[in-house]
């Protein structure tokens, strides 16, 4: 399975890198392909290293202005002209999406896939990996949106909140019949 992971390129502490590394190893050992932003820094590097070390495949989609930070040695690297095309290619190449900790770019990517799913433009499974409670506030906001009628579909139809890497990958594999 090609699993797109949206996540930060920042250098983060062990409470975030540990679970990210664990998810990466599970992904690689499962024979899956990591589809990611292609960067070789920060948390993106941690995940790419973990997948590659565990025997998984790397498919990166970078963008022209970040091409200098693109990972060398990926199995495949595509350079998009801009962020919108990068996002489109990441989603096109993925069978499923995992959203890990990140900043505004990660949040932008997360809301785009959920908006596409809300309107029936994709049926790919989406997991929000809630490492160290990072997305507790977002989960509360999504529930309020659902409760107050802002979501035309049930929240559980849009996204699965996983508290740990094992639960995240198990949900994806089950949803794909693996």
Coordinates of C-alpha atoms in Angstrom, one line a residue:
X1 CA 0.0 0.0 0.0
X2 CA 1.2 3.5 -0.8
X3 CA 0.7 5.5 2.5
X4 CA 1.0 9.3 2.3
X5 CA 2.2 10.8 5.5
X6 CA 1.7 14.5 6.1
X7 CA 4.1 15.7 8.9
X8 CA 6.5 18.3 10.0
X9 CA 10.0 18.9 8.6
X10 CA 11.0 20.4 12.0
X11 CA 13.5 18.9 14.4
X12 CA 11.3 17.7 17.3
X13 CA 11.9 16.0 20.6
X14 CA 11.6 12.3 21.4
X15 CA 7.9 12.4 22.4
X16 CA 7.2 13.0 18.7
X17 CA 10.2 11.3 17.0
X18 CA 9.8 8.0 18.9
X19 CA 6.3 7.3 17.8
X20 CA 7.1 8.5 14.3
X21 CA 10.1 6.2 14.1
X22 CA 7.9 3.3 15.3
X23 CA 5.2 4.0 12.7
X24 CA 7.9 4.2 10.0
X25 CA 9.4 0.8 11.0
X26 CA 5.9 -0.8 11.0
X27 CA 5.3 0.7 7.5
X28 CA 8.6 -0.6 6.2
X29 CA 8.3 -4.1 7.7
X30 CA 4.8 -4.3 6.3
X31 CA 6.2 -3.8 2.8
X32 CA 4.4 -0.5 2.3
X33 CA 5.6 2.5 0.4
X34 CA 6.0 5.9 2.2
X35 CA 4.7 8.7 0.0
X36 CA 5.9 12.0 1.7
X37 CA 7.0 15.5 1.0
X38 CA 10.5 14.3 0.1
X39 CA 12.4 16.3 2.6
X40 CA 15.5 14.9 4.3
X41 CA 15.3 17.1 7.4
X42 CA 13.5 16.9 10.8
X43 CA 10.6 14.5 11.4
X44 CA 10.4 13.9 7.6
X45 CA 13.9 12.5 7.7
X46 CA 13.2 10.4 10.8
X47 CA 10.2 8.7 9.1
X48 CA 12.0 8.2 5.8
X49 CA 15.0 6.7 7.6
X50 CA 12.8 4.3 9.5
X51 CA 10.9 3.1 6.5
X52 CA 14.0 2.6 4.4
X53 CA 15.9 0.8 7.3
X54 CA 12.9 -1.6 7.6
X55 CA 12.8 -2.4 3.9
X56 CA 10.1 -0.2 2.8
X57 CA 10.1 2.0 -0.4
X58 CA 10.3 5.8 -0.5
X59 CA 8.3 7.9 -3.0
X60 CA 9.0 11.6 -2.4
X61 CA 7.2 14.6 -3.9
X62 CA 9.2 17.7 -3.2
X63 CA 8.7 21.2 -4.6
X64 CA 11.1 23.4 -6.6
X65 CA 11.9 25.8 -3.8
X66 CA 12.7 22.9 -1.5
X67 CA 14.5 20.7 -4.0
X68 CA 17.9 21.3 -2.3
X69 CA 16.5 19.6 0.9
X70 CA 15.0 16.6 -1.1
X71 CA 16.3 13.2 0.1
X72 CA 19.0 11.6 -2.0
X73 CA 18.5 7.9 -2.4
X74 CA 14.8 7.8 -2.4
X75 CA 13.3 5.1 -4.7
X76 CA 11.5 7.8 -6.6
X77 CA 11.5 11.6 -6.3
X78 CA 9.2 13.9 -8.1
X79 CA 9.7 17.7 -8.0
X80 CA 6.5 19.7 -8.3
X81 CA 6.5 23.3 -9.5
X82 CA 4.4 24.6 -6.5
X83 CA 2.8 23.5 -3.3
X84 CA -0.7 23.0 -4.9
X85 CA 0.7 20.6 -7.4
X86 CA 2.8 18.8 -4.7
X87 CA -0.3 18.2 -2.6
X88 CA -2.2 17.0 -5.7
X89 CA 0.6 14.5 -6.6
X90 CA 0.9 13.3 -3.0
X91 CA -2.8 12.4 -2.8
X92 CA -2.8 11.0 -6.3
X93 CA 0.0 8.6 -5.6
X94 CA -1.4 7.4 -2.2
X95 CA -3.8 4.7 -1.3
X96 CA -4.2 6.1 2.3
X97 CA -3.2 9.1 4.3
X98 CA -1.7 9.5 7.8
X99 CA -1.5 12.9 9.4
X100 CA 1.3 13.2 12.0
X101 CA 2.3 16.2 14.1
X102 CA 3.0 19.3 12.2
X103 CA 2.4 23.0 11.7
X104 CA 0.3 25.0 9.3
X105 CA 1.5 23.1 6.2
X106 CA 0.5 19.8 7.7
X107 CA -2.9 21.3 8.8
X108 CA -3.5 22.6 5.3
X109 CA -2.8 19.2 3.8
X110 CA -5.0 17.5 6.4
X111 CA -8.0 19.8 5.8
X112 CA -7.7 19.4 2.0
X113 CA -7.9 15.6 2.1
X114 CA -10.8 15.8 4.6
X115 CA -12.6 18.3 2.4
X116 CA -12.2 16.1 -0.6
X117 CA -13.4 13.2 1.3
X118 CA -16.4 15.1 2.7
X119 CA -17.6 15.9 -0.8
X120 CA -17.0 12.3 -2.0
X121 CA -14.0 13.1 -4.3
X122 CA -12.0 10.4 -2.6
X123 CA -12.6 7.4 -0.4
X124 CA -9.1 6.9 0.8
X125 CA -8.8 6.1 4.5
X126 CA -7.4 9.0 6.6
X127 CA -5.8 8.5 10.0
X128 CA -4.9 11.3 12.3
X129 CA -2.1 10.0 14.5
X130 CA -2.7 11.9 17.8
X131 CA 0.8 11.5 19.2
X132 CA 1.1 12.8 22.8
X133 CA -2.4 14.3 22.5
X134 CA -1.2 16.8 19.9
X135 CA -4.5 16.8 18.0
X136 CA -6.9 16.7 21.0
X137 CA -8.0 20.3 20.4
X138 CA -8.6 19.6 16.7
X139 CA -10.6 16.4 17.6
X140 CA -12.8 18.6 19.9
X141 CA -13.3 21.1 17.1
X142 CA -14.2 18.4 14.6
X143 CA -16.8 16.9 17.0
X144 CA -18.3 20.4 17.5
X145 CA -18.5 20.8 13.7
X146 CA -20.3 17.4 13.5
X147 CA -22.6 18.1 16.5
X148 CA -23.6 21.5 15.1
X149 CA -24.3 20.3 11.6
X150 CA -21.3 21.6 9.7
X151 CA -20.3 18.2 8.5
X152 CA -22.6 16.4 6.0
X153 CA -21.0 13.1 6.8
X154 CA -20.2 11.5 10.1
X155 CA -16.8 12.4 11.5
X156 CA -16.0 8.6 11.7
X157 CA -16.5 8.4 7.9
X158 CA -13.9 11.1 7.4
X159 CA -11.1 10.4 9.7
X160 CA -9.9 7.8 12.2
X161 CA -8.1 9.1 15.3
X162 CA -5.3 6.7 16.3
X163 CA -3.5 7.1 19.6
X164 CA -0.5 5.0 18.6
X165 CA 1.4 3.8 15.5
X166 CA 0.1 0.2 15.8
X167 CA -3.5 1.4 15.8
X168 CA -2.9 3.7 12.9
X169 CA -1.4 1.0 10.6
X170 CA -3.9 -1.7 11.8
X171 CA -6.8 0.6 10.8
X172 CA -5.2 1.3 7.3
X173 CA -4.5 -2.4 6.6
X174 CA -8.0 -3.4 7.7
X175 CA -9.6 -0.7 5.6
X176 CA -7.6 -2.0 2.6
X177 CA -8.4 -5.6 3.3
X178 CA -4.8 -6.5 4.1

